[in-house]
mmCIF file of N, CA and C in Angstrom:
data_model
loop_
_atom_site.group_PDB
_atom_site.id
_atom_site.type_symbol
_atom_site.label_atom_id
_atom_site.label_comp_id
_atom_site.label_asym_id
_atom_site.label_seq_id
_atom_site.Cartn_x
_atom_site.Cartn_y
_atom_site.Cartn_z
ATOM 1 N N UNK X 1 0.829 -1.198 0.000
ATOM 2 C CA UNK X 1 0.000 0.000 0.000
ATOM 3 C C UNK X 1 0.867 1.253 0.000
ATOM 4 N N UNK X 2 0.582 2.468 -1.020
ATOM 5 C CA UNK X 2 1.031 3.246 -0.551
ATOM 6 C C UNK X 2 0.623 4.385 0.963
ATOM 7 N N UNK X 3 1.897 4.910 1.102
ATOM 8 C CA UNK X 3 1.848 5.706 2.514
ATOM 9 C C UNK X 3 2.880 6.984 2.134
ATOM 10 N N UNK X 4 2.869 7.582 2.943
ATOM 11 C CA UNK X 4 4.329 8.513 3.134
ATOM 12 C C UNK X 4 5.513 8.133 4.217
ATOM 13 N N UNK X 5 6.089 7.688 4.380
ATOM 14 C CA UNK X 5 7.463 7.207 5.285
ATOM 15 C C UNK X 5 6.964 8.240 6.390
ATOM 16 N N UNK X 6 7.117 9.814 6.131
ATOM 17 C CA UNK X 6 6.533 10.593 7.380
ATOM 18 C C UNK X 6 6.256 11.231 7.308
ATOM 19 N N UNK X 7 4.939 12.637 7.883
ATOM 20 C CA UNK X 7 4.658 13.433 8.019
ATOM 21 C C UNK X 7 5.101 14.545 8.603
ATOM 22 N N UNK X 8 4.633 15.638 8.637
ATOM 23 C CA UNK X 8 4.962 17.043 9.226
ATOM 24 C C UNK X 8 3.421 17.058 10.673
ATOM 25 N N UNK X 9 2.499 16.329 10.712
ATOM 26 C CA UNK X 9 1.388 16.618 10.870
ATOM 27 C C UNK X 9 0.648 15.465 10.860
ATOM 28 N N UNK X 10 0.095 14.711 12.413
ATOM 29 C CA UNK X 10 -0.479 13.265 12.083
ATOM 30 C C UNK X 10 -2.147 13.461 11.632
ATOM 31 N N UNK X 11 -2.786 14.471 11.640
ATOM 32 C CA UNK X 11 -4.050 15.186 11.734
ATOM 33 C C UNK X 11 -3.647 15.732 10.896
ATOM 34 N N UNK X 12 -4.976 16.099 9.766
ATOM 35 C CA UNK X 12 -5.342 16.837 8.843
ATOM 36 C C UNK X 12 -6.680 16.876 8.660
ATOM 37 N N UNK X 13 -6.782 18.349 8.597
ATOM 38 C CA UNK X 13 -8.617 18.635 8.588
ATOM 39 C C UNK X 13 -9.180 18.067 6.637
ATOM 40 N N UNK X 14 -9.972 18.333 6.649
ATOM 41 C CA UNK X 14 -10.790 17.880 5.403
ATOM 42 C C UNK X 14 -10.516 18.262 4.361
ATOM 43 N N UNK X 15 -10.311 20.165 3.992
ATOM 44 C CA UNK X 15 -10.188 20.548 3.163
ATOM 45 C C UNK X 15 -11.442 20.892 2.189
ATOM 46 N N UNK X 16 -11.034 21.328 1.042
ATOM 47 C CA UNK X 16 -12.123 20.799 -0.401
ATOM 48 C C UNK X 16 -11.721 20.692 -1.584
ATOM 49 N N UNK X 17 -12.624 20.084 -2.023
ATOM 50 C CA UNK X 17 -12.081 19.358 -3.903
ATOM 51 C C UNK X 17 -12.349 20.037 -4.300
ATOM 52 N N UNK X 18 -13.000 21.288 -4.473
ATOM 53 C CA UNK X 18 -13.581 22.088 -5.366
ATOM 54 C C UNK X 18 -12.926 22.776 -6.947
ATOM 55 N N UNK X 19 -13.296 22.644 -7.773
ATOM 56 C CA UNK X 19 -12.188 23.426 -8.832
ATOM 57 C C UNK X 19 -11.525 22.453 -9.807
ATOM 58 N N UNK X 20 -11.284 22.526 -11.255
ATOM 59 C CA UNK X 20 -9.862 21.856 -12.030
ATOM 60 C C UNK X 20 -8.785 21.784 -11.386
ATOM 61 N N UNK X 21 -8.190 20.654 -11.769
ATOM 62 C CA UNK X 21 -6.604 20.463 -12.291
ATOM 63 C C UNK X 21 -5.418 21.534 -13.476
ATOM 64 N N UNK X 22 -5.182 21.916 -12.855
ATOM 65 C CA UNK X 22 -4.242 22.695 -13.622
ATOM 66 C C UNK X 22 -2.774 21.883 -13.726
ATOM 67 N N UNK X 23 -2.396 21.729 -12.622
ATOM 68 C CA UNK X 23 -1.188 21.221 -12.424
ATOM 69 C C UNK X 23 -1.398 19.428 -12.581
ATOM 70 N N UNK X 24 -0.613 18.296 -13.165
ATOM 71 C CA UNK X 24 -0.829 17.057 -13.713
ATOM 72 C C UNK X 24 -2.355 16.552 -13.918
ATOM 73 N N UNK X 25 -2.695 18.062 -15.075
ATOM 74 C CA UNK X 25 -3.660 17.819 -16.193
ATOM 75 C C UNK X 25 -3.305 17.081 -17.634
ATOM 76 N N UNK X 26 -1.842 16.744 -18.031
ATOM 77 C CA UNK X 26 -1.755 16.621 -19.040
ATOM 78 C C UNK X 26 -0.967 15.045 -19.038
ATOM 79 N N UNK X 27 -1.265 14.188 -20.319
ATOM 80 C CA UNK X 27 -0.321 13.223 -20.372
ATOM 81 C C UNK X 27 1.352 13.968 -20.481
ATOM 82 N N UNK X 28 2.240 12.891 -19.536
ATOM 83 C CA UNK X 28 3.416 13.371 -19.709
ATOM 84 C C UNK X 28 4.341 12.820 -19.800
ATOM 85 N N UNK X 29 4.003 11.206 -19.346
ATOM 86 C CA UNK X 29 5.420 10.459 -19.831
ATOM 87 C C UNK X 29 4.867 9.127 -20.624
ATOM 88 N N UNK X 30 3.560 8.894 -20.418
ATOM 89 C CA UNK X 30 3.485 7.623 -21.404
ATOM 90 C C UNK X 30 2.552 7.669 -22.582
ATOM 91 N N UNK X 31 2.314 6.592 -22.900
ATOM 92 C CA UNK X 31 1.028 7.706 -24.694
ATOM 93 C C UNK X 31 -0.224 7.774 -24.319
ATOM 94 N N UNK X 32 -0.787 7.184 -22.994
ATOM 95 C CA UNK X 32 -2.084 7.184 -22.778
ATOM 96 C C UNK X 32 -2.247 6.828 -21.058
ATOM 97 N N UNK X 33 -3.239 7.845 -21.084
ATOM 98 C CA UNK X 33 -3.851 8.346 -19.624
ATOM 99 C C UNK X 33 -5.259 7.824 -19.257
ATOM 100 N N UNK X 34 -5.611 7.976 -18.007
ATOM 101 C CA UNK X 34 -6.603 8.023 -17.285
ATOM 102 C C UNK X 34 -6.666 9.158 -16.241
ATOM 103 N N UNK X 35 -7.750 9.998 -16.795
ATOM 104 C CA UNK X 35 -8.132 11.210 -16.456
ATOM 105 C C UNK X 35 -9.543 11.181 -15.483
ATOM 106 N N UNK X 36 -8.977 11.946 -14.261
ATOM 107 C CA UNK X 36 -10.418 12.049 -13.661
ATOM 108 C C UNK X 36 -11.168 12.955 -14.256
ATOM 109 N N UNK X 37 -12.949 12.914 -13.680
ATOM 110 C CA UNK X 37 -13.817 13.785 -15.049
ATOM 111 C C UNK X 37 -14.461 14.432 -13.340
ATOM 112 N N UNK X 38 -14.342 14.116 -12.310
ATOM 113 C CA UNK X 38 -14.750 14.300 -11.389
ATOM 114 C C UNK X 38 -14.181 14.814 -9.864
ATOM 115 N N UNK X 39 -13.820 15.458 -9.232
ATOM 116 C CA UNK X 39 -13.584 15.690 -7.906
ATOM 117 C C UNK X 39 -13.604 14.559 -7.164
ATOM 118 N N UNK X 40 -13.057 14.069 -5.527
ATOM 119 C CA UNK X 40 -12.714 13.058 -5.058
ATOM 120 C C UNK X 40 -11.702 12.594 -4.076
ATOM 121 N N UNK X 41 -11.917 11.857 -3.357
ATOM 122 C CA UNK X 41 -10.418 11.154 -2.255
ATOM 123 C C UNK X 41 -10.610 9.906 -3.188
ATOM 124 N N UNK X 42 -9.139 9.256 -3.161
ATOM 125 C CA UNK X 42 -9.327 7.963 -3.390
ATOM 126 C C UNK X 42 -7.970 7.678 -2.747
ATOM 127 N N UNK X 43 -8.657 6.716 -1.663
ATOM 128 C CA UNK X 43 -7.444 5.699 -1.110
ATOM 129 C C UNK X 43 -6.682 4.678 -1.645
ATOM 130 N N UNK X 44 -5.623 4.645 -0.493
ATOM 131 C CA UNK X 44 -4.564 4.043 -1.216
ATOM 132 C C UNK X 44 -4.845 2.563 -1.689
ATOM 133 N N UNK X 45 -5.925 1.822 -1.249
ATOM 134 C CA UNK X 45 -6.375 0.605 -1.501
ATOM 135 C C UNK X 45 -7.069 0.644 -2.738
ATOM 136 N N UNK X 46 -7.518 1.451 -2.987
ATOM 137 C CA UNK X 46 -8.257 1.969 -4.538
ATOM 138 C C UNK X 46 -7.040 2.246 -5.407
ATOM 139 N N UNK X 47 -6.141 2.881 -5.017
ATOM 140 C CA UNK X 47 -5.065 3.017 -6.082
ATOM 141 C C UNK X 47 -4.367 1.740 -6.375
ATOM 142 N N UNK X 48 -4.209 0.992 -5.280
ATOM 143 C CA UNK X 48 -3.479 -0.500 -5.412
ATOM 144 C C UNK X 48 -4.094 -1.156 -6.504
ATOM 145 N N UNK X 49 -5.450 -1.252 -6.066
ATOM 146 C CA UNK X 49 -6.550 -2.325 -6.690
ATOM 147 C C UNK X 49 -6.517 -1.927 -8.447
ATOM 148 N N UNK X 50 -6.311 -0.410 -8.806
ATOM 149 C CA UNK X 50 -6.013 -0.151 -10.289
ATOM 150 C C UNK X 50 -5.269 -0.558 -10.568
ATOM 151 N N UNK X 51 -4.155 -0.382 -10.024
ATOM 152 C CA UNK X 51 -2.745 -0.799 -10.150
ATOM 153 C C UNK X 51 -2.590 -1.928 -11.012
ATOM 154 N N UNK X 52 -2.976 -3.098 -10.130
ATOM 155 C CA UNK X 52 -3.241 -4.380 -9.950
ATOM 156 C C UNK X 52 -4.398 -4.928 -11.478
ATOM 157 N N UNK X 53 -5.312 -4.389 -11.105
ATOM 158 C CA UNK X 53 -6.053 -4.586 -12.422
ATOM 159 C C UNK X 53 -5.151 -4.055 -13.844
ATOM 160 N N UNK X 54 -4.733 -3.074 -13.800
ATOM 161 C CA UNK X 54 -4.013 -2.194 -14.848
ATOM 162 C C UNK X 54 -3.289 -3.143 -15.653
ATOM 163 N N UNK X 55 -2.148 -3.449 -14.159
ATOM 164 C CA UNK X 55 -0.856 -4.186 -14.798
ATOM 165 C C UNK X 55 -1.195 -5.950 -15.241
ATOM 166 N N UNK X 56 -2.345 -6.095 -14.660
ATOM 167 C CA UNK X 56 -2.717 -7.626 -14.851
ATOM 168 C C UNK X 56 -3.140 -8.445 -16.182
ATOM 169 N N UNK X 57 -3.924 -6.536 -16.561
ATOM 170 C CA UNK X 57 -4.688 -6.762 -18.152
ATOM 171 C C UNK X 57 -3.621 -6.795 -19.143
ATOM 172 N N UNK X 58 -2.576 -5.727 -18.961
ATOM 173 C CA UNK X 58 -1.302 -5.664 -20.033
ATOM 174 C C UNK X 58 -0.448 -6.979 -19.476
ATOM 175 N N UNK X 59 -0.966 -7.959 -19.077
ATOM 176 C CA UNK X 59 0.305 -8.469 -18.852
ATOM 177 C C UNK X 59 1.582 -8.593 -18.606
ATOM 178 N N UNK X 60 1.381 -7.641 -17.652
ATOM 179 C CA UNK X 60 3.033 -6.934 -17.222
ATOM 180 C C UNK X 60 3.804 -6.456 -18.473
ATOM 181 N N UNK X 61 3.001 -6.272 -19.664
ATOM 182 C CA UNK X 61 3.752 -5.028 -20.679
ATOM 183 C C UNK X 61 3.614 -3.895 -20.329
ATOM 184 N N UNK X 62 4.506 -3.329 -21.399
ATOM 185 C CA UNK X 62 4.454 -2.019 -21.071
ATOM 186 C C UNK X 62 5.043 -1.855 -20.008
ATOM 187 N N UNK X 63 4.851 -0.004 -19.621
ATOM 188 C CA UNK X 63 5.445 0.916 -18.344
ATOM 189 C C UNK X 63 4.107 1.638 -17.836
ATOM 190 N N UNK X 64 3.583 1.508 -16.393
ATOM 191 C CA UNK X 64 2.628 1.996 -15.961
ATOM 192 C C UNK X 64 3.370 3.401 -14.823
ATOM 193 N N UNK X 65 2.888 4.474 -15.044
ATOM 194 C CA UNK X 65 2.937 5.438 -14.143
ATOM 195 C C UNK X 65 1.598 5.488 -13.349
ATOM 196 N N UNK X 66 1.920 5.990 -11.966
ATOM 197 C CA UNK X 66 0.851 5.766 -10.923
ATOM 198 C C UNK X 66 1.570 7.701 -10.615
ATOM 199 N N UNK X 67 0.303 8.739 -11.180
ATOM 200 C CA UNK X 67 0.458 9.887 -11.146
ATOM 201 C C UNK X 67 0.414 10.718 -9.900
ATOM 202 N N UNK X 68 -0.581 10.216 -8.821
ATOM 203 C CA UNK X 68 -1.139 10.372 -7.391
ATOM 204 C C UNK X 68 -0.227 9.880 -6.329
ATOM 205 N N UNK X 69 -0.670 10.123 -5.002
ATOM 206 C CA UNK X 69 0.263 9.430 -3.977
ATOM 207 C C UNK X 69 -0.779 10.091 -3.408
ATOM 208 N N UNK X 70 -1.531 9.077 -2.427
ATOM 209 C CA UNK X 70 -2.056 8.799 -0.883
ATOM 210 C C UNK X 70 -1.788 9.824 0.187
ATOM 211 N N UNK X 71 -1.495 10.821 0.130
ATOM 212 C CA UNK X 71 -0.521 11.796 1.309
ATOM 213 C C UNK X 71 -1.484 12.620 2.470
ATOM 214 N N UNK X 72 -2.598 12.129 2.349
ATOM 215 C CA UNK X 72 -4.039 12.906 3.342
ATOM 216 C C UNK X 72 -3.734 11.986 4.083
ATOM 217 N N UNK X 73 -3.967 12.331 5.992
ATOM 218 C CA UNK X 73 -4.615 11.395 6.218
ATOM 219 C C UNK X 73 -5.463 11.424 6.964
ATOM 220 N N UNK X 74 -6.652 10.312 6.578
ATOM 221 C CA UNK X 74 -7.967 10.238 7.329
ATOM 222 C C UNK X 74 -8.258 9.598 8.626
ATOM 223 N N UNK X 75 -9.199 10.720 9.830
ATOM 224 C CA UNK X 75 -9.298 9.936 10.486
ATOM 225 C C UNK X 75 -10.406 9.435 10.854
ATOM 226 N N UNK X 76 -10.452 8.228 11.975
ATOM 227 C CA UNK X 76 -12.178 7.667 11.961
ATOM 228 C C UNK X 76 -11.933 7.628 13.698
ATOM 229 N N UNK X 77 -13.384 7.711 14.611
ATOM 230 C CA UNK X 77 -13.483 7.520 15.789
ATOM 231 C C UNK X 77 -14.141 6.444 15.695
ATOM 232 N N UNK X 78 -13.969 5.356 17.062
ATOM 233 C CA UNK X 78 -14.123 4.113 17.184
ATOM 234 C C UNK X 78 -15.819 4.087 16.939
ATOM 235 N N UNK X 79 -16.214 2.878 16.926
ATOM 236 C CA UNK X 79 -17.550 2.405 16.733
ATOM 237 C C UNK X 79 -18.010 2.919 18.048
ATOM 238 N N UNK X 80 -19.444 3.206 18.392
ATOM 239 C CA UNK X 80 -20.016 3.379 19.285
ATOM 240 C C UNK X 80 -19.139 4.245 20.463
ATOM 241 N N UNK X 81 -18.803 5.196 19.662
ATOM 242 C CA UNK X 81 -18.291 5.621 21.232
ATOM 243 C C UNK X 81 -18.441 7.508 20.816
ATOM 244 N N UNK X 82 -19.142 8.141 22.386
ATOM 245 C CA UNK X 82 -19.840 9.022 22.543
ATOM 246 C C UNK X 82 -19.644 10.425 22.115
ATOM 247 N N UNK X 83 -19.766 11.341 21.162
ATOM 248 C CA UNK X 83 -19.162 12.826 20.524
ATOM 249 C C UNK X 83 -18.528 13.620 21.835
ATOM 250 N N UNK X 84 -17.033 14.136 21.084
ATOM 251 C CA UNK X 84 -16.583 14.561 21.716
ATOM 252 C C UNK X 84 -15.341 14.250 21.976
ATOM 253 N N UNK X 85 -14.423 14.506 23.283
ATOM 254 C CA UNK X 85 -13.455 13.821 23.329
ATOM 255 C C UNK X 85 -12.068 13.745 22.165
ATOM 256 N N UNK X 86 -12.221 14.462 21.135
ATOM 257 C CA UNK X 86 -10.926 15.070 20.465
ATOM 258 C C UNK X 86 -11.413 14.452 18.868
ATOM 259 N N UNK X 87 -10.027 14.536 18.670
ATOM 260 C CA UNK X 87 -10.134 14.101 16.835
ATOM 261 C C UNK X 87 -9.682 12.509 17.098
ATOM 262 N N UNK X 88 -10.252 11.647 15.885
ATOM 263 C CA UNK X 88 -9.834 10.413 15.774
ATOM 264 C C UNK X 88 -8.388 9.929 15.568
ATOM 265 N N UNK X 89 -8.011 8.491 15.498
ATOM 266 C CA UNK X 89 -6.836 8.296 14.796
ATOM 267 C C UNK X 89 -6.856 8.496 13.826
ATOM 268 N N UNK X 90 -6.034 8.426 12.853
ATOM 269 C CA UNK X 90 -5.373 8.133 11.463
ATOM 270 C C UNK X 90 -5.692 6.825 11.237
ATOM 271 N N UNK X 91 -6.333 6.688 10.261
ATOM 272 C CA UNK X 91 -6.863 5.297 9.800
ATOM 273 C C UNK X 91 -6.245 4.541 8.223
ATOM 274 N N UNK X 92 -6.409 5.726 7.122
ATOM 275 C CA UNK X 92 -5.965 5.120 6.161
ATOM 276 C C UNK X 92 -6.060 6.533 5.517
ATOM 277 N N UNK X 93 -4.928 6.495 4.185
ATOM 278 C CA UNK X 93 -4.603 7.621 3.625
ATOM 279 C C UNK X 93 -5.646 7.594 1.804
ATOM 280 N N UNK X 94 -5.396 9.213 2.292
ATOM 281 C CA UNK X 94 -5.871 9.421 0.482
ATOM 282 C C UNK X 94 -5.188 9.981 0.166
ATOM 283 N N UNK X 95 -5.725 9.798 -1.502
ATOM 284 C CA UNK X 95 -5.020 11.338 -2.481
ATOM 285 C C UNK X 95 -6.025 12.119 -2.757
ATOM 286 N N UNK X 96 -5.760 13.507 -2.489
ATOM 287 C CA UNK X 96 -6.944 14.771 -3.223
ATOM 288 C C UNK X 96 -6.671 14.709 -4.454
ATOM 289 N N UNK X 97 -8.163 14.305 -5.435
ATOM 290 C CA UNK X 97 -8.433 14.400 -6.638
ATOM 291 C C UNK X 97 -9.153 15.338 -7.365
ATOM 292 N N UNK X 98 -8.622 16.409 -7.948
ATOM 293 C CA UNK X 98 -9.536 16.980 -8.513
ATOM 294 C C UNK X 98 -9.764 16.844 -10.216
ATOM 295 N N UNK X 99 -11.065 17.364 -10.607
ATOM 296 C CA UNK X 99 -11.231 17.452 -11.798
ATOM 297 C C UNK X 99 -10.287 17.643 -12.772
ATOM 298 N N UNK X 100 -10.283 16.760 -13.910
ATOM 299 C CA UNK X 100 -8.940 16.785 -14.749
ATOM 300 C C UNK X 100 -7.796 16.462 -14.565
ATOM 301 N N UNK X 101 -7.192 15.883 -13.444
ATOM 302 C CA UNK X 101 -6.262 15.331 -12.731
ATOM 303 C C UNK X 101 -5.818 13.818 -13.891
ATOM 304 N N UNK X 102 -4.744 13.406 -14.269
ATOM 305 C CA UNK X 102 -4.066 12.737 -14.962
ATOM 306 C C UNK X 102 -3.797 11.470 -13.480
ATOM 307 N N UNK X 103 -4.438 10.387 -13.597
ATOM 308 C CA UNK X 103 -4.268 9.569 -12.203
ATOM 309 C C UNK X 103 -3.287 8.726 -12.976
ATOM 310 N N UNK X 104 -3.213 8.016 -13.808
ATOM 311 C CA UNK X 104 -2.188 6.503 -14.543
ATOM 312 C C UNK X 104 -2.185 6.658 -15.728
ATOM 313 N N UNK X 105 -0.768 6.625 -15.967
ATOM 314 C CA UNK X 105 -0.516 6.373 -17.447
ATOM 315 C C UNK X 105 0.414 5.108 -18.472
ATOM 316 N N UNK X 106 0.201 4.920 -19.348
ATOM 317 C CA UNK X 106 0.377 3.547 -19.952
ATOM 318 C C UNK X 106 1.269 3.836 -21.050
ATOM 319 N N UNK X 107 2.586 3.075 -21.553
ATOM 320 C CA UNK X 107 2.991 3.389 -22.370
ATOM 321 C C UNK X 107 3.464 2.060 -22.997
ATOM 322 N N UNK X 108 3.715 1.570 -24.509
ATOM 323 C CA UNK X 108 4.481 0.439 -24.386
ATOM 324 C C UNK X 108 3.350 -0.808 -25.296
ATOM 325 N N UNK X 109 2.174 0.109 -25.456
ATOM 326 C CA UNK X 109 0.558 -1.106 -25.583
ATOM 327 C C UNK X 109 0.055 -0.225 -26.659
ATOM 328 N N UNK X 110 -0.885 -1.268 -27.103
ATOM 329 C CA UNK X 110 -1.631 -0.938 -28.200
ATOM 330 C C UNK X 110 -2.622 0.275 -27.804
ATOM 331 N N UNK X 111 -3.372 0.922 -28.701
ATOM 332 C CA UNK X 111 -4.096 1.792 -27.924
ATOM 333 C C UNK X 111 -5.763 0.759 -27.351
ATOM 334 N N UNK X 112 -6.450 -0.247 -28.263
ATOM 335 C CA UNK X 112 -7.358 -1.124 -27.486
ATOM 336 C C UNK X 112 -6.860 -1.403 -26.698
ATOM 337 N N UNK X 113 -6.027 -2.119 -26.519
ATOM 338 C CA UNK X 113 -5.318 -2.922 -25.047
ATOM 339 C C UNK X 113 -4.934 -1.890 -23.543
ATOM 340 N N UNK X 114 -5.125 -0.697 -24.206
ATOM 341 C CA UNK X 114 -4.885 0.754 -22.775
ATOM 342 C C UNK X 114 -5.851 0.637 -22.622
ATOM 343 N N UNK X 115 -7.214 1.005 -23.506
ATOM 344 C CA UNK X 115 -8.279 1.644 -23.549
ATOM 345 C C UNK X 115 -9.343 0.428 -22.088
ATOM 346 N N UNK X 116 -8.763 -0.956 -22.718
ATOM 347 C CA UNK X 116 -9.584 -1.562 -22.136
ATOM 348 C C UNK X 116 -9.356 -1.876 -20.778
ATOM 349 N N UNK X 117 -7.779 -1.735 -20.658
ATOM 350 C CA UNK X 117 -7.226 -1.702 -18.722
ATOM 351 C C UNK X 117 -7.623 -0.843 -18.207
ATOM 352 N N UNK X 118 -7.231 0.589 -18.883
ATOM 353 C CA UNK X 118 -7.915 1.641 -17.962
ATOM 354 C C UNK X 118 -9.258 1.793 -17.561
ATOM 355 N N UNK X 119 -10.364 0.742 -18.119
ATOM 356 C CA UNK X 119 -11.896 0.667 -18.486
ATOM 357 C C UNK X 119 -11.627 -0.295 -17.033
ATOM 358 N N UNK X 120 -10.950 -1.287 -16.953
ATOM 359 C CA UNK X 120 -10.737 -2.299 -15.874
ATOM 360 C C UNK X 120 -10.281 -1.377 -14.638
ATOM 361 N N UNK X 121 -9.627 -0.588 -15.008
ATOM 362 C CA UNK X 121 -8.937 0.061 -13.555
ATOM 363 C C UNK X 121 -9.719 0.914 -13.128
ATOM 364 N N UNK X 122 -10.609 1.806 -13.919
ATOM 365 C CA UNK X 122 -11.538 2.799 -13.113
ATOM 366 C C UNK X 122 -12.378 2.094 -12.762
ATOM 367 N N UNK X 123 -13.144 0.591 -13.080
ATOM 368 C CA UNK X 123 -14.010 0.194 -12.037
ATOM 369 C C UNK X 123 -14.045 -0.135 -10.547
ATOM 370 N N UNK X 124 -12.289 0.123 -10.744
ATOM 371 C CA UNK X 124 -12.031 0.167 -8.926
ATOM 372 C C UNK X 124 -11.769 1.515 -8.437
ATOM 373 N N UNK X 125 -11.752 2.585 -9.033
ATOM 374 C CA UNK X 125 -11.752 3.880 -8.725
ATOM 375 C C UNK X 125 -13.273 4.535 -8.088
ATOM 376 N N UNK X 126 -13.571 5.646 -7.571
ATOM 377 C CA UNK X 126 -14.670 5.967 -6.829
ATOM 378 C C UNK X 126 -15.168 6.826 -7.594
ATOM 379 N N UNK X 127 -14.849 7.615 -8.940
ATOM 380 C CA UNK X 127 -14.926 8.813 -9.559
ATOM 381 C C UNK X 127 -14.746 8.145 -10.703
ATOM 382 N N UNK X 128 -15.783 8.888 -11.816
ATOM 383 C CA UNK X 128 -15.525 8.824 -13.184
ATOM 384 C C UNK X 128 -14.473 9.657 -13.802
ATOM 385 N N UNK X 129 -14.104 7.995 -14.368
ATOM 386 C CA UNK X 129 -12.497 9.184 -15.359
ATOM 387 C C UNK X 129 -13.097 8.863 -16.397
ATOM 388 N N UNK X 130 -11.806 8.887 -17.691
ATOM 389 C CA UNK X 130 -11.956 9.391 -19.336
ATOM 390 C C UNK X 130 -10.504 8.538 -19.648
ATOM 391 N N UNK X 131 -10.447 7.715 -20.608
ATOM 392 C CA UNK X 131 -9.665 7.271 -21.359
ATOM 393 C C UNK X 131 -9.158 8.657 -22.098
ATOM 394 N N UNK X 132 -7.425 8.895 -22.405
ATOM 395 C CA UNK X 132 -7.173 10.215 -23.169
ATOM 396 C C UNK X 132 -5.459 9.988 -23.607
ATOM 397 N N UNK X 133 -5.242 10.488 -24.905
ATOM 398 C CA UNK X 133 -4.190 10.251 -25.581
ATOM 399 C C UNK X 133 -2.861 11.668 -25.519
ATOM 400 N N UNK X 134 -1.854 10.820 -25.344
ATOM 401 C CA UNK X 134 -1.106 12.132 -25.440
ATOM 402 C C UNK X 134 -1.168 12.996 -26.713
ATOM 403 N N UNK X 135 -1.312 14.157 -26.619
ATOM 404 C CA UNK X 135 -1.167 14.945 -27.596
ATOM 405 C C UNK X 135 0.066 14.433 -28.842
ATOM 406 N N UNK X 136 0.320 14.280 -30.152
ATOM 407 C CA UNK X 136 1.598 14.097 -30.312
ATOM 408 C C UNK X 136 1.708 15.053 -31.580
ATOM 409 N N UNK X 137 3.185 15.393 -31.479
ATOM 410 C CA UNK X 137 3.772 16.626 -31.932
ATOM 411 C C UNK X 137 3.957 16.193 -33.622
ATOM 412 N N UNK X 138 3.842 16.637 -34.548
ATOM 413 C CA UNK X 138 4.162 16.310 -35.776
ATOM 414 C C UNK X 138 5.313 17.670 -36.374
ATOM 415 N N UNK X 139 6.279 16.966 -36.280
ATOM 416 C CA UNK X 139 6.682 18.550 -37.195
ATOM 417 C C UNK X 139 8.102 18.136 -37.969
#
């Protein structure tokens, strides 16, 4: 699973998703992406589980980039127990996703054979993405 080795800060408040991707909006190192179309947390068990599906469908071809990293972290208070009394532990980490955000990219594969992992990998994602091609330069 991913994690961060360590923090500055074991608590972190909520925040918001609100708004585009500006910054790793674009394909950048392989020929084809998976783009979120939506705002979002997605944990690190959700990123694994693409992962996993991703690399399973290409048959360990190709080069997969994993664009995100897990670096929130969330906390939960125990079952049944009464408001109040402080903030929870740290339970399990996310990544803040926003709209247009470039999550995995594929290089190395046919373009059906991307089209259809990344179709496999967002069904373990929480947010609708978009199959999307790198731009390529002709000149």
């Amino acid at each position: 699973m991913l994690a961060p080795k360590r923090v500055k800060h074991r608590k972190q408040q909520r925040g918001n998703r609100r708004g585009k991707a500006y910054r790793g909006s674009s394909v950048a190192f392989g020929q084809y992406g998976l783009k979120a179309m939506e705002p979002g947390w997605i944990s690190n068990k959700q990123i694994e589980a693409a992962r996993v599906a991703l690399t399973r469908h290409i048959k360990r071809g190709g080069k997969v980039w994993i664009r995100i990293f897990p670096d929130k972290p969330i906390t939960v208070k125990p079952a049944e127990t009464r408001m109040g009394k402080g903030k929870g532990n740290p339970e399990y980490w996310v990544a803040v996703v926003k709209a247009g955000r470039i999550l995995f990219e594929l290089d190395g594969v046919s373009s059906e054979l991307a089209e259809t992992a990344f179709r496999l990998a967002s069904n373990k994602l929480p947010i609708k993405t978009r199959f999307v091609q790198a731009a390529s330069i002709v000149s």
